[in-house]
Amino acid sequence: MKLGWDLRTALEWKITAWKSPEDPSPGDFSFRLNLYNYPEFYLMKGRVKYHRLGPWNGLYFSGATNQNPNQLYEIKYVVKNDSMYVMNEVEKFCFLTVKNSSAAAIVRVKITETSLQIQVWEEERQYWSIYTTIPGDRCDEYAVCGAYGNCRISQSPVCQCLEGFTPRSQQEWSTMDWSQGCVVNKSSSCEGDRFVKHPGLKVPETDHVDLYENIDLEECREKCLNNCYCVAYTNSDIRGGGKGCVHWYFELNDIRQFETGGQDLYIRMPALESDKSKTKDNLKKQLEDLDLRLFDLLTITTATNNFSLNNKIGQGGFGPVYKMAEMLHAVKRLSSSSGQGITEFVTEVKLIAKLQHRNLVKLLGFCIKRQEKILVYEYMVNGSLDSFVFDQIKGKFLDWPQRLDIIFGIARGLLYLHQDSRLRIIHRDLKASNILLDEKLNPKISDFGMARAFGGDQTEGNTNRVVGTYGYMAPEYAVDGLFSIKSDVFSFGILLLEIICGNKNRALCHGNQTLNLVGYAWTLWKEQNVLQLIDSNIMDSCVIQEVLRCIHVSLLCVQQYPEDRPTMTSQDNAIWKVYETSPHDLCDVCQCLEGFSPKSPQQWKVLDWRQGCVQPKPLSYKESYMDQFVNYLGLEVQDIAHTWMDENVGLEEYRNA
């Protein structure tokens, strides 16, 4: 039996009760999967929730700890993936299978107006006995104790507020009406907050959560701590000591306490006063040695008109950006909901303070006051690159020579980070919105909150905490958390394609296929129709050989495997040929001559043309009447090292010779 969704066709598999024992038409009650970020099953009457089974934690559904292995059947939850689709998750479902296929008829699932039952047929008694029922008791009723209320069936009354919380309405609570739930005793200021561990729980409803499958519990905690809107976290998979991460936002509903089993849930609580002072002291110690100006908060709020919308010039991944009046400064105000906290803030300050290059944005100073964390940069008059290349009107102001200069500038900045700076820096979030343009449209790489620094000869690392922007992430980083200078090269390749075509790396239609920008570019390249990629705004100003070379470079940069990509640091690779070789002198877009085919079709497909082409049929030589000559017009004469010449012989005589 299969329950869930086919995400490609929006087909749903669910159980629906009959209207009555005599009427098999669909009734109001159903058992179905809700497609949250962390999906879970509900028993519902129409749209009213009666019971929540909880999300799958790798072993069982969180609200069904009694679903232990048995001799009759097993239940599993499955997510099927397909890389050919833009959203690669194509099916989410659970299935119930009978272990003894010869006895398949002895187990059935039945849904009534009050419960879902797994029943077993007893042959001797000729009777369906109930093996499992949900909901099984009062605590299985949906959200019976309200927000932050914990239902424990072994105590009386069954509902108690979680530690650190009190009833929202003491009067209602005393009458055993727990629907209004509980509230925290002391409001949180975010800074210095802590987490309290609550073991053995059915985890709260997952309608407002984020799921991070590649993050361990420690990084899960850190990421939640650095986001003031994150109220709780736990592992998404409890197998093998736990892995994956779930973050909850808003109120926590439908919690129950199990006597055995259950999961650990870590709930955010306000900081102790001593913790707050320690956090501030540690932050100041890490930044006190930097040669940067410490801005006063009053100066910044005055210059930005109290962070007014009129002064807002952009929105970064970590918060809004404002212009300071009468000063060529830009202020990035860390948003409490951004996910960047003390760790990323200190990282960005430390890294940028030590980096000096004309294609990197310059950090002028910072401000730390109360809950405010602010970075002050040099002001970029023309804003970010994405506001030009993805806008049909503003895109007209960037002709091809200007776009090529921007490409070169980004590459120079990346070369500095990878090779010439004191520490080797991997940016990890290179994208169009993080490229700023000054008054002369010179590009400057910005936003180093995700960056990692390497010393010595180290060029790669790994992490369970994958950060950055999907669409720009290299496959090995997005899937396995492996990052290196080749990860940035991949992002550079995506950025190159976007600058050339004026489109974001998102779903594009080609025939009956839906492809992302990279897939679209590869398809056009193989069809020898790559000129379709070029932004109409630059068609009149571009040099075709230059554009083709840049497309070639971009496709080399987005190779699936990092070892197949060039680096920014090798002087003999394809990226630097863009700089050092005249486009009219180097032909790096190869096709076989008419009548010839690639010697290695596999290498040819990945733009490695070094093995060249061959004739499908060898020349006869001895039987000259079987051979013929084909006239190719407009070619550059090949290497003449193995030729002979006679000025006294005409072309026809040469042919016959």
PDB file of C-alpha atoms in Angstrom, residues 396 398-401 534-544:
ATOM      1  CA  LYS A 396      21.013  48.018 -22.446  1.00  0.00           C
ATOM      2  CA  LEU A 398      25.965  47.145 -20.419  1.00  0.00           C
ATOM      3  CA  ASP A 399      27.250  46.496 -23.936  1.00  0.00           C
ATOM      4  CA  TRP A 400      29.548  43.582 -24.682  1.00  0.00           C
ATOM      5  CA  PRO A 401      32.892  45.371 -24.084  1.00  0.00           C
ATOM      6  CA  ILE A 534      23.419  35.699 -26.343  1.00  0.00           C
ATOM      7  CA  ASP A 535      21.439  38.516 -24.710  1.00  0.00           C
ATOM      8  CA  SER A 536      19.658  40.577 -27.370  1.00  0.00           C
ATOM      9  CA  ASN A 537      20.991  43.708 -25.642  1.00  0.00           C
ATOM     10  CA  ILE A 538      24.563  42.889 -26.732  1.00  0.00           C
ATOM     11  CA  MET A 539      24.025  41.348 -30.166  1.00  0.00           C
ATOM     12  CA  ASP A 540      25.015  44.556 -31.969  1.00  0.00           C
ATOM     13  CA  SER A 541      28.107  45.228 -29.847  1.00  0.00           C
ATOM     14  CA  CYS A 542      29.550  41.762 -29.339  1.00  0.00           C
ATOM     15  CA  VAL A 543      32.437  40.071 -31.114  1.00  0.00           C
ATOM     16  CA  ILE A 544      31.170  36.566 -31.792  1.00  0.00           C
TER      17      ILE A 544
END
